[in-house]
Short mmCIF file of C-alpha atoms and ligand atoms in Angstrom, two decimals:
data_model
loop_
_atom_site.label_atom_id
_atom_site.label_comp_id
_atom_site.label_asym_id
_atom_site.label_seq_id
_atom_site.Cartn_x
_atom_site.Cartn_y
_atom_site.Cartn_z
CA MET A 1 62.90 44.14 -35.51
CA ASN A 2 62.28 43.10 -39.12
CA LEU A 3 60.49 39.88 -39.89
CA LEU A 4 61.28 37.83 -42.96
CA ILE A 5 58.77 35.20 -44.03
CA LYS A 6 60.54 32.82 -46.41
CA ASN A 7 59.43 30.11 -48.83
CA GLY A 8 55.68 30.51 -48.32
CA THR A 9 52.87 30.33 -50.85
CA LEU A 10 51.23 33.73 -50.87
CA VAL A 11 47.48 33.66 -51.41
CA THR A 12 45.46 36.80 -51.97
CA ALA A 13 42.05 37.34 -53.51
CA GLU A 14 43.71 37.71 -56.92
CA LYS A 15 46.65 35.34 -57.06
CA THR A 16 48.69 32.51 -55.60
CA GLU A 17 52.48 32.74 -55.87
CA LYS A 18 55.65 31.58 -54.18
CA ALA A 19 57.32 34.60 -52.60
CA ASP A 20 59.06 35.96 -49.52
CA ILE A 21 57.72 38.86 -47.46
CA LEU A 22 59.77 41.35 -45.49
CA VAL A 23 57.98 43.13 -42.66
CA SER A 24 59.48 46.28 -41.28
CA GLY A 25 57.80 47.96 -38.31
CA GLU A 26 54.03 47.89 -38.81
CA LYS A 27 54.17 47.53 -42.58
CA ILE A 28 54.94 45.08 -45.33
CA GLU A 29 58.13 46.43 -46.85
CA ARG A 30 58.89 44.05 -49.67
CA VAL A 31 57.42 41.05 -51.50
CA ALA A 32 59.71 39.24 -53.91
CA PRO A 33 60.39 35.73 -55.22
CA GLU A 34 63.50 35.58 -53.03
CA ILE A 35 64.61 38.11 -50.44
CA LYS A 36 68.20 37.50 -49.42
CA GLN A 37 69.67 40.69 -48.11
CA VAL A 38 68.06 42.51 -45.24
CA GLN A 39 69.59 45.36 -43.32
CA GLY A 40 69.51 45.25 -39.53
CA ALA A 41 68.27 42.56 -37.19
CA VAL A 42 65.77 40.18 -38.70
CA ARG A 43 63.77 37.28 -37.41
CA GLU A 44 63.19 34.66 -40.06
CA ILE A 45 60.20 32.35 -40.28
CA ASP A 46 60.34 29.42 -42.66
CA ALA A 47 56.91 29.09 -44.25
CA THR A 48 57.71 26.08 -46.44
CA GLY A 49 54.49 24.15 -47.07
CA ARG A 50 52.42 26.95 -45.56
CA LEU A 51 50.00 29.45 -47.07
CA VAL A 52 50.67 33.09 -46.35
CA ILE A 53 47.48 35.13 -46.40
CA PRO A 54 46.28 38.59 -45.35
CA GLY A 55 44.81 38.59 -41.83
CA GLY A 56 41.08 37.93 -41.67
CA LEU A 57 38.70 40.87 -41.41
CA ASP A 58 35.46 40.07 -39.58
CA PRO A 59 32.95 42.78 -40.50
CA HIS A 60 30.32 41.68 -37.97
CA VAL A 61 31.05 41.19 -34.27
CA HIS A 62 29.28 42.22 -31.06
CA MET A 63 31.75 42.46 -28.19
CA HIS A 64 30.36 43.41 -24.78
CA LEU A 65 26.88 43.98 -26.20
CA PRO A 66 24.39 45.07 -23.53
CA THR A 67 21.17 42.99 -23.46
CA PRO A 68 18.49 42.29 -20.82
CA ALA A 69 20.38 39.04 -20.14
CA GLY A 70 23.62 40.91 -19.43
CA PHE A 71 26.52 41.68 -21.74
CA SER A 72 27.61 39.34 -24.52
CA ALA A 73 30.32 37.25 -22.93
CA ASP A 74 33.38 38.49 -24.82
CA ASP A 75 34.65 42.00 -24.32
CA PHE A 76 37.00 43.65 -26.80
CA GLU A 77 40.08 42.23 -25.13
CA SER A 78 38.95 38.61 -24.84
CA GLY A 79 37.14 38.63 -28.18
CA SER A 80 40.07 40.10 -30.05
CA ARG A 81 42.37 37.52 -28.47
CA ALA A 82 40.14 34.72 -29.76
CA ALA A 83 39.99 36.45 -33.15
CA LEU A 84 43.77 36.60 -33.38
CA ILE A 85 44.23 32.96 -32.50
CA GLY A 86 41.87 32.12 -35.33
CA GLY A 87 43.68 34.36 -37.82
CA THR A 88 41.44 37.42 -37.76
CA THR A 89 43.39 40.64 -37.33
CA THR A 90 40.67 43.24 -37.92
CA MET A 91 37.06 43.41 -36.78
CA ILE A 92 34.13 45.75 -37.19
CA ASP A 93 31.83 46.08 -34.19
CA PHE A 94 28.80 48.31 -33.61
CA VAL A 95 27.78 51.51 -31.89
CA THR A 96 24.22 51.26 -30.57
CA PRO A 97 23.14 54.53 -28.94
CA ARG A 98 20.62 54.71 -26.13
CA LYS A 99 17.37 56.39 -27.11
CA GLY A 100 17.92 60.14 -26.99
CA GLN A 101 21.71 59.81 -27.14
CA GLN A 102 23.67 61.51 -29.92
CA LEU A 103 25.40 59.16 -32.35
CA THR A 104 28.80 60.76 -31.80
CA GLN A 105 28.43 60.57 -28.02
CA ALA A 106 27.64 56.86 -28.33
CA LEU A 107 30.61 56.56 -30.70
CA ASP A 108 32.93 58.09 -28.08
CA GLU A 109 31.66 55.69 -25.42
CA ARG A 110 32.16 52.71 -27.69
CA LEU A 111 35.65 53.86 -28.70
CA ALA A 112 36.57 53.91 -25.01
CA GLU A 113 35.28 50.35 -24.57
CA ALA A 114 37.02 49.18 -27.72
CA SER A 115 40.36 50.59 -26.60
CA SER A 116 41.19 47.24 -24.97
CA SER A 117 41.10 45.50 -28.37
CA LEU A 118 44.32 43.74 -29.29
CA ILE A 119 43.50 44.04 -32.99
CA ASP A 120 42.60 46.93 -35.25
CA PHE A 121 38.91 47.65 -35.45
CA SER A 122 36.29 49.86 -36.99
CA LEU A 123 32.67 50.49 -36.10
CA HIS A 124 29.25 50.60 -37.75
CA VAL A 125 26.98 53.23 -36.16
CA SER A 126 23.27 52.54 -35.64
CA PRO A 127 20.58 55.19 -35.89
CA VAL A 128 17.89 53.74 -33.59
CA GLU A 129 15.23 56.45 -33.89
CA TRP A 130 14.27 59.43 -35.99
CA HIS A 131 14.92 63.00 -34.90
CA GLN A 132 15.41 66.30 -36.69
CA LYS A 133 19.17 66.46 -36.07
CA LEU A 134 19.87 62.98 -37.41
CA GLU A 135 21.39 64.23 -40.65
CA ASP A 136 23.85 66.44 -38.73
CA GLU A 137 24.77 63.51 -36.52
CA ILE A 138 25.33 61.26 -39.50
CA THR A 139 27.54 63.85 -41.18
CA ASN A 140 29.49 64.22 -37.93
CA CYS A 141 30.07 60.47 -37.95
CA LEU A 142 31.18 60.65 -41.59
CA LYS A 143 33.74 63.29 -40.63
CA ARG A 144 35.04 60.91 -37.98
CA GLY A 145 35.58 58.05 -40.41
CA ILE A 146 32.32 56.13 -40.11
CA ARG A 147 30.72 55.36 -43.48
CA SER A 148 28.58 52.39 -42.47
CA PHE A 149 25.28 52.86 -40.66
CA LYS A 150 23.58 49.73 -39.38
CA VAL A 151 19.83 49.56 -39.05
CA TYR A 152 17.61 46.81 -37.73
CA MET A 153 14.29 46.02 -39.40
CA ALA A 154 13.66 43.50 -36.58
CA TYR A 155 13.70 44.26 -32.84
CA LEU A 156 11.01 46.93 -33.31
CA GLU A 157 10.41 47.16 -29.55
CA THR A 158 13.95 48.35 -28.92
CA ILE A 159 16.40 49.39 -31.62
CA GLY A 160 14.49 48.51 -34.81
CA LEU A 161 13.35 51.13 -37.30
CA THR A 162 9.88 51.25 -38.82
CA ASP A 163 9.68 51.63 -42.61
CA ASP A 164 8.92 55.36 -42.53
CA VAL A 165 12.03 56.05 -40.43
CA LEU A 166 14.12 53.70 -42.52
CA GLU A 167 13.07 55.60 -45.63
CA LYS A 168 14.24 58.89 -44.13
CA VAL A 169 17.53 57.37 -42.96
CA LEU A 170 18.10 55.91 -46.42
CA ALA A 171 17.53 59.30 -48.01
CA ILE A 172 20.25 60.82 -45.80
CA LEU A 173 22.71 58.00 -46.41
CA GLY A 174 22.06 58.04 -50.16
CA LYS A 175 22.63 61.79 -50.28
CA HIS A 176 25.99 61.47 -48.49
CA GLY A 177 27.20 58.36 -50.30
CA ALA A 178 27.22 56.29 -47.08
CA MET A 179 26.48 52.58 -46.67
CA LEU A 180 23.24 51.21 -45.25
CA THR A 181 24.20 48.08 -43.35
CA VAL A 182 21.00 46.24 -42.56
CA HIS A 183 19.62 43.42 -40.47
CA ALA A 184 16.75 42.39 -42.74
CA GLU A 185 13.87 40.62 -41.00
CA VAL A 186 10.27 41.82 -41.07
CA GLY A 187 9.93 42.98 -37.48
CA ALA A 188 6.13 43.37 -37.23
CA GLU A 189 5.29 39.88 -38.47
CA ILE A 190 7.94 38.34 -36.22
CA GLU A 191 6.53 40.16 -33.18
CA ARG A 192 3.05 38.82 -33.99
CA LEU A 193 4.29 35.26 -34.41
CA ARG A 194 6.45 35.37 -31.27
CA ASN A 195 3.68 36.59 -29.06
CA GLY A 196 1.16 34.20 -30.64
CA PHE A 197 3.37 31.18 -29.94
CA PHE A 198 4.12 32.24 -26.39
CA GLU A 199 0.48 32.96 -25.57
CA SER A 200 -0.50 29.48 -26.74
CA GLY A 201 2.05 27.89 -24.38
CA LYS A 202 4.79 27.33 -26.95
CA THR A 203 7.81 28.46 -25.00
CA GLU A 204 10.77 26.39 -26.24
CA PRO A 205 13.70 27.51 -28.43
CA LEU A 206 12.09 25.85 -31.48
CA PHE A 207 9.48 28.61 -31.45
CA HIS A 208 12.19 31.24 -31.72
CA ALA A 209 13.00 29.70 -35.10
CA LEU A 210 9.38 29.16 -36.14
CA SER A 211 8.55 32.79 -35.37
CA ARG A 212 11.21 33.90 -37.87
CA PRO A 213 10.44 31.85 -41.01
CA PRO A 214 12.61 32.32 -44.13
CA HIS A 215 10.07 34.54 -45.85
CA THR A 216 10.43 37.13 -43.05
CA GLU A 217 14.05 37.56 -44.13
CA ALA A 218 13.38 37.38 -47.88
CA GLU A 219 10.57 39.93 -47.73
CA ALA A 220 12.64 42.33 -45.68
CA VAL A 221 15.52 41.94 -48.16
CA LYS A 222 13.20 42.66 -51.07
CA LYS A 223 11.67 45.65 -49.34
CA VAL A 224 14.91 47.29 -48.23
CA LEU A 225 16.47 46.83 -51.65
CA ALA A 226 13.51 48.57 -53.29
CA MET A 227 13.75 51.39 -50.77
CA ALA A 228 17.52 51.69 -51.25
CA LYS A 229 17.09 51.87 -55.01
CA LYS A 230 14.75 54.84 -54.63
CA ALA A 231 17.23 56.53 -52.29
CA ASN A 232 20.22 55.64 -54.48
CA CYS A 233 21.92 54.18 -51.45
CA GLN A 234 24.41 51.30 -51.33
CA VAL A 235 23.44 48.39 -49.11
CA TYR A 236 25.25 45.71 -47.12
CA LEU A 237 22.94 42.91 -46.00
CA VAL A 238 24.26 41.21 -42.88
CA HIS A 239 23.90 37.52 -42.02
CA ILE A 240 21.88 36.27 -44.96
CA SER A 241 20.55 32.87 -43.90
CA ALA A 242 17.76 31.90 -46.28
CA ALA A 243 17.92 30.65 -49.87
CA ALA A 244 14.71 32.61 -50.47
CA SER A 245 16.60 35.90 -50.05
CA LEU A 246 19.07 35.19 -52.83
CA SER A 247 16.84 35.85 -55.85
CA HIS A 248 16.06 39.34 -54.54
CA ILE A 249 19.75 40.08 -54.04
CA GLU A 250 20.61 38.78 -57.50
CA ALA A 251 17.82 40.79 -59.11
CA ALA A 252 19.02 44.01 -57.49
CA GLN A 253 22.64 43.30 -58.44
CA SER A 254 21.66 42.59 -62.07
CA ASP A 255 19.76 45.83 -62.04
CA GLY A 256 23.03 47.64 -61.27
CA GLN A 257 22.31 48.39 -57.61
CA HIS A 258 25.28 48.47 -55.25
CA VAL A 259 24.24 45.57 -53.05
CA PHE A 260 26.59 43.45 -51.00
CA ALA A 261 25.60 40.42 -48.97
CA GLU A 262 27.21 38.66 -46.04
CA THR A 263 26.63 35.24 -44.61
CA CYS A 264 28.17 33.51 -41.59
CA PRO A 265 29.62 30.03 -40.96
CA GLN A 266 26.60 29.05 -38.85
CA TYR A 267 24.26 29.57 -41.82
CA LEU A 268 26.55 27.56 -44.09
CA LEU A 269 27.17 24.66 -41.75
CA LEU A 270 24.41 24.28 -39.15
CA ASN A 271 20.71 23.64 -39.58
CA ASP A 272 17.37 23.82 -37.81
CA LEU A 273 17.53 20.25 -36.47
CA ALA A 274 19.44 21.94 -33.64
CA TYR A 275 16.14 23.23 -32.27
CA ASP A 276 14.69 19.72 -31.89
CA LYS A 277 17.18 18.94 -29.14
CA LYS A 278 16.45 19.04 -25.40
CA LEU A 279 16.20 22.55 -23.91
CA GLU A 280 19.80 23.01 -22.74
CA ARG A 281 21.20 21.68 -25.99
CA ALA A 282 18.89 23.79 -28.16
CA LEU A 283 19.42 27.08 -26.31
CA PRO A 284 22.90 27.84 -27.75
CA PHE A 285 21.45 27.93 -31.27
CA VAL A 286 19.00 30.74 -30.57
CA MET A 287 20.16 33.49 -32.86
CA SER A 288 18.55 35.88 -35.32
CA PRO A 289 17.99 35.00 -38.05
CA PRO A 290 17.66 31.39 -36.92
CA LEU A 291 19.33 28.37 -38.47
CA ARG A 292 17.64 27.14 -41.64
CA LYS A 293 17.57 23.87 -43.60
CA LYS A 294 20.38 21.97 -45.31
CA VAL A 295 19.11 23.17 -48.69
CA ASP A 296 19.65 26.73 -47.49
CA ASN A 297 23.22 25.86 -46.45
CA GLU A 298 23.96 24.58 -49.94
CA ALA A 299 22.29 27.53 -51.67
CA LEU A 300 24.42 29.92 -49.61
CA TRP A 301 27.63 28.07 -50.50
CA LYS A 302 26.70 28.34 -54.18
CA ALA A 303 25.92 32.04 -53.78
CA LEU A 304 29.33 32.57 -52.17
CA ALA A 305 31.10 30.77 -55.00
CA LYS A 306 29.11 32.63 -57.64
CA GLY A 307 29.51 36.08 -56.10
CA THR A 308 25.93 36.86 -55.10
CA ILE A 309 27.28 36.81 -51.55
CA GLN A 310 30.65 38.56 -51.33
CA SER A 311 31.48 38.67 -47.65
CA THR A 312 31.52 36.55 -44.52
CA GLY A 313 31.28 37.69 -40.93
CA THR A 314 30.59 35.75 -37.78
CA ASP A 315 27.98 37.87 -35.99
CA HIS A 316 30.08 36.90 -32.97
CA CYS A 317 27.77 37.46 -30.01
CA PRO A 318 28.35 34.73 -27.44
CA PHE A 319 26.32 34.20 -24.29
CA ASN A 320 27.01 31.74 -21.49
CA LEU A 321 24.56 28.94 -20.84
CA GLU A 322 23.41 30.65 -17.63
CA GLN A 323 22.41 33.69 -19.70
CA LYS A 324 20.62 31.55 -22.28
CA LEU A 325 18.76 29.79 -19.45
CA LEU A 326 17.07 33.08 -18.53
CA GLY A 327 14.73 32.20 -21.40
CA LYS A 328 14.10 28.59 -20.43
CA ASP A 329 10.39 29.27 -19.88
CA ASP A 330 10.01 31.94 -22.56
CA PHE A 331 12.02 31.78 -25.79
CA ARG A 332 11.56 35.54 -26.16
CA LYS A 333 13.92 36.05 -23.20
CA ILE A 334 16.77 33.93 -24.57
CA PRO A 335 19.58 36.30 -25.54
CA ASN A 336 20.11 36.00 -29.29
CA GLY A 337 23.51 35.15 -30.63
CA ALA A 338 26.45 32.79 -30.71
CA GLY A 339 30.24 33.04 -30.76
CA GLY A 340 32.45 32.23 -33.72
CA VAL A 341 35.07 34.92 -34.30
CA GLU A 342 37.80 32.37 -33.60
CA HIS A 343 36.60 29.77 -36.09
CA ARG A 344 35.59 31.51 -39.32
CA LEU A 345 38.80 31.00 -41.26
CA ALA A 346 39.24 27.37 -40.25
CA LEU A 347 35.60 26.48 -40.89
CA LEU A 348 35.52 28.09 -44.32
CA TYR A 349 38.87 26.55 -45.23
CA THR A 350 37.80 23.08 -44.08
CA PHE A 351 34.30 23.01 -45.51
CA GLY A 352 34.79 25.53 -48.30
CA VAL A 353 38.27 25.14 -49.78
CA ARG A 354 38.98 21.53 -48.86
CA GLU A 355 35.53 20.38 -49.97
CA LYS A 356 36.00 22.36 -53.21
CA ARG A 357 33.03 24.63 -52.75
CA ILE A 358 35.24 27.70 -53.06
CA SER A 359 38.77 28.30 -54.30
CA LEU A 360 41.68 29.32 -52.09
CA ASN A 361 41.59 32.84 -53.55
CA ARG A 362 37.85 33.10 -52.99
CA TRP A 363 38.40 32.08 -49.36
CA VAL A 364 40.79 35.00 -48.86
CA ASP A 365 38.44 37.24 -50.78
CA ILE A 366 35.35 36.55 -48.63
CA CYS A 367 37.24 36.46 -45.32
CA SER A 368 39.40 39.50 -45.84
CA ALA A 369 39.77 41.42 -49.12
CA THR A 370 36.16 42.08 -50.04
CA PRO A 371 34.94 43.04 -46.55
CA ALA A 372 37.93 45.42 -46.45
CA LYS A 373 36.94 46.89 -49.82
CA ILE A 374 33.27 47.25 -48.92
CA PHE A 375 34.06 49.11 -45.71
CA GLY A 376 36.78 51.37 -47.06
CA LEU A 377 39.74 49.62 -45.45
CA PHE A 378 41.43 48.19 -48.55
CA PRO A 379 44.31 47.89 -49.40
CA ARG A 380 45.51 48.78 -45.90
CA LYS A 381 43.70 45.60 -44.84
CA GLY A 382 42.99 42.52 -46.96
CA SER A 383 46.09 42.63 -49.16
CA LEU A 384 49.77 41.69 -49.05
CA GLU A 385 51.02 44.67 -51.03
CA PRO A 386 54.15 46.53 -49.94
CA GLY A 387 53.21 49.59 -47.89
CA THR A 388 50.10 48.02 -46.36
CA ASP A 389 49.63 46.95 -42.75
CA ALA A 390 51.58 43.84 -41.88
CA ASP A 391 48.57 41.74 -40.85
CA ILE A 392 49.62 38.31 -42.03
CA VAL A 393 48.59 34.75 -41.25
CA ILE A 394 50.92 31.83 -41.87
CA TRP A 395 48.45 29.04 -42.41
CA ASN A 396 49.31 25.41 -41.90
CA PRO A 397 46.94 23.47 -44.16
CA GLU A 398 47.35 20.33 -42.07
CA ILE A 399 46.61 21.50 -38.52
CA ARG A 400 43.74 19.42 -37.17
CA GLN A 401 41.49 20.67 -34.41
CA THR A 402 38.18 19.78 -32.81
CA ILE A 403 36.22 22.84 -31.78
CA SER A 404 35.09 22.80 -28.17
CA ALA A 405 34.06 25.25 -25.47
CA LYS A 406 36.62 23.47 -23.28
CA THR A 407 39.52 24.53 -25.48
CA HIS A 408 38.41 27.58 -27.43
CA HIS A 409 39.65 31.06 -26.53
CA GLN A 410 36.25 32.76 -26.72
CA ARG A 411 35.07 33.70 -23.22
CA CYS A 412 31.97 31.56 -23.22
CA ASN A 413 31.02 28.16 -21.84
CA ILE A 414 29.14 27.00 -24.95
CA ASN A 415 30.02 26.76 -28.62
CA VAL A 416 27.58 26.09 -31.46
CA PHE A 417 30.36 24.35 -33.38
CA GLU A 418 31.11 21.97 -30.50
CA GLY A 419 32.70 18.77 -31.86
CA VAL A 420 33.25 20.08 -35.40
CA LYS A 421 36.62 18.94 -36.76
CA THR A 422 38.65 21.42 -38.78
CA ILE A 423 41.70 20.88 -40.96
CA GLY A 424 43.98 23.87 -41.50
CA GLY A 425 44.73 26.65 -39.07
CA PRO A 426 46.99 29.57 -38.26
CA GLU A 427 50.48 28.71 -37.08
CA TYR A 428 51.73 32.31 -36.89
CA VAL A 429 49.67 35.48 -36.86
CA ILE A 430 51.28 38.86 -37.37
CA ALA A 431 49.22 41.88 -36.40
CA ALA A 432 50.48 45.35 -37.35
CA GLY A 433 53.97 43.88 -37.69
CA LYS A 434 53.97 42.16 -34.28
CA LEU A 435 54.24 38.41 -33.95
CA ALA A 436 50.99 37.91 -32.07
CA VAL A 437 50.51 34.15 -32.34
CA GLN A 438 53.31 31.60 -32.52
CA LYS A 439 52.57 27.89 -32.89
CA GLY A 440 48.97 28.59 -31.93
CA ALA A 441 49.77 30.44 -28.69
CA LEU A 442 49.17 34.13 -28.11
CA SER A 443 51.91 36.50 -27.10
CA ASN A 444 50.04 39.72 -26.46
CA GLU A 445 53.02 41.83 -25.57
CA GLY A 446 52.54 45.28 -26.94
CA LEU A 447 49.46 44.42 -28.98
CA LYS A 448 47.21 47.43 -29.25
CA GLY A 449 44.32 47.68 -31.68
CA ARG A 450 43.75 50.97 -33.44
CA PHE A 451 40.51 52.53 -34.60
CA LEU A 452 40.35 52.44 -38.40
CA LYS A 453 38.60 55.18 -40.32
CA GLN A 454 36.57 53.95 -43.28
CA CYS A 455 37.36 55.81 -46.46
O1 LIG B 501 21.25 36.66 -32.86
C1 LIG B 501 22.01 37.58 -33.13
N1 LIG B 501 22.36 37.75 -34.37
N2 LIG B 501 22.48 38.39 -32.18
C2 LIG B 501 23.31 39.49 -32.34
C3 LIG B 501 22.57 40.73 -32.65
C4 LIG B 501 22.13 40.75 -34.08
O2 LIG B 501 20.95 40.68 -34.32
O3 LIG B 501 22.95 40.82 -34.98
ZN1 LIG B 502 24.82 41.00 -35.49
#
């Protein structure tokens, strides 16, 4: 059946205009000031007073991530459901091979896991060690539509890469025109600080944060950008949290390097006072990088408005309180991460658009269009052009909600945004032409996410 969205205010990264949209099958068929005549059966939605935006694209989620504390609490099905309810219709997750495993084999395994996703998805692939066949494996991934390779400068004991390996990986990616997606934290210094704190009896969550001071992010950013310049490789910096990182990013961008930066709602809205709380209340906030200070929040907002930071993700990686408690006597054992895939659009609308830190168009840009462009998914995703995927959110600017683990759709019994009040939210969400959310409730009939090749 066709879907006709009438009388809405269309907002894309470029423009805001009053127009109607006709959806036919999985695609947007027509956009015009007034669409009157439609052939065949049509369901009409009156979007008077609503914003009509492209579905959100979250470039950074970890569904069903294996850790020593068990899997992250959302799998692809539950996490994509929460995403949809929040207005996100595409996500990019990760492929993290076991040591010794081929990248494409790990990719196949992850594709099987991701097949339960209700929304379209793509994947970043992580080289986690050096070996002679790595270039072949990377080119095999490229042939299969993966252009983004995620490396970790932290977590050296497990999946992190040392500088010499990173240099070799960068050379391969630069040669093939691929993207280095990077978690920038100086792993060696963090390991030293972590172990030092623990050995002197400092075991609480606060010491997770103190063992990852802002300069460990800023120095890693500076270093990887210098290495990427040498290798002529484009870079996407995930979850930038510290104001101290921004001057390095700006310097590289002014120098003409292809450098993109992402931040997340938690680094814009939460701060390190969270770690001063009692154990059970501090545990949810253990994530890497850790929360910073209010001045960092404000610097990140400015960087988003100015364009130094072009993208937002959530780093959605929720763990239940019972999992977090596994580190109650040793902060090094607390699984890192927090959920948020459901809340990104509403949080950035409430605290970004409504508080005039960013414009409406910039909101769409950082939540959808630019991540789609960076990862080779635009204009199929992130636009409202005829011929593109009908992933559309009808946004009611007046919906009021209070975020809570009791009512959210993420499969997790804690929420770092507990009690935060948002204004504005999705009323209808259309995913690949299907009406997936109506009046805030999911109808998952026939929803089936597809793997998206990055081009
Ligand atoms: O604390 C975090 N961010 N956990 C998820 C894994 C990662 O480092 O991105
Ligand atoms: Zn992450």
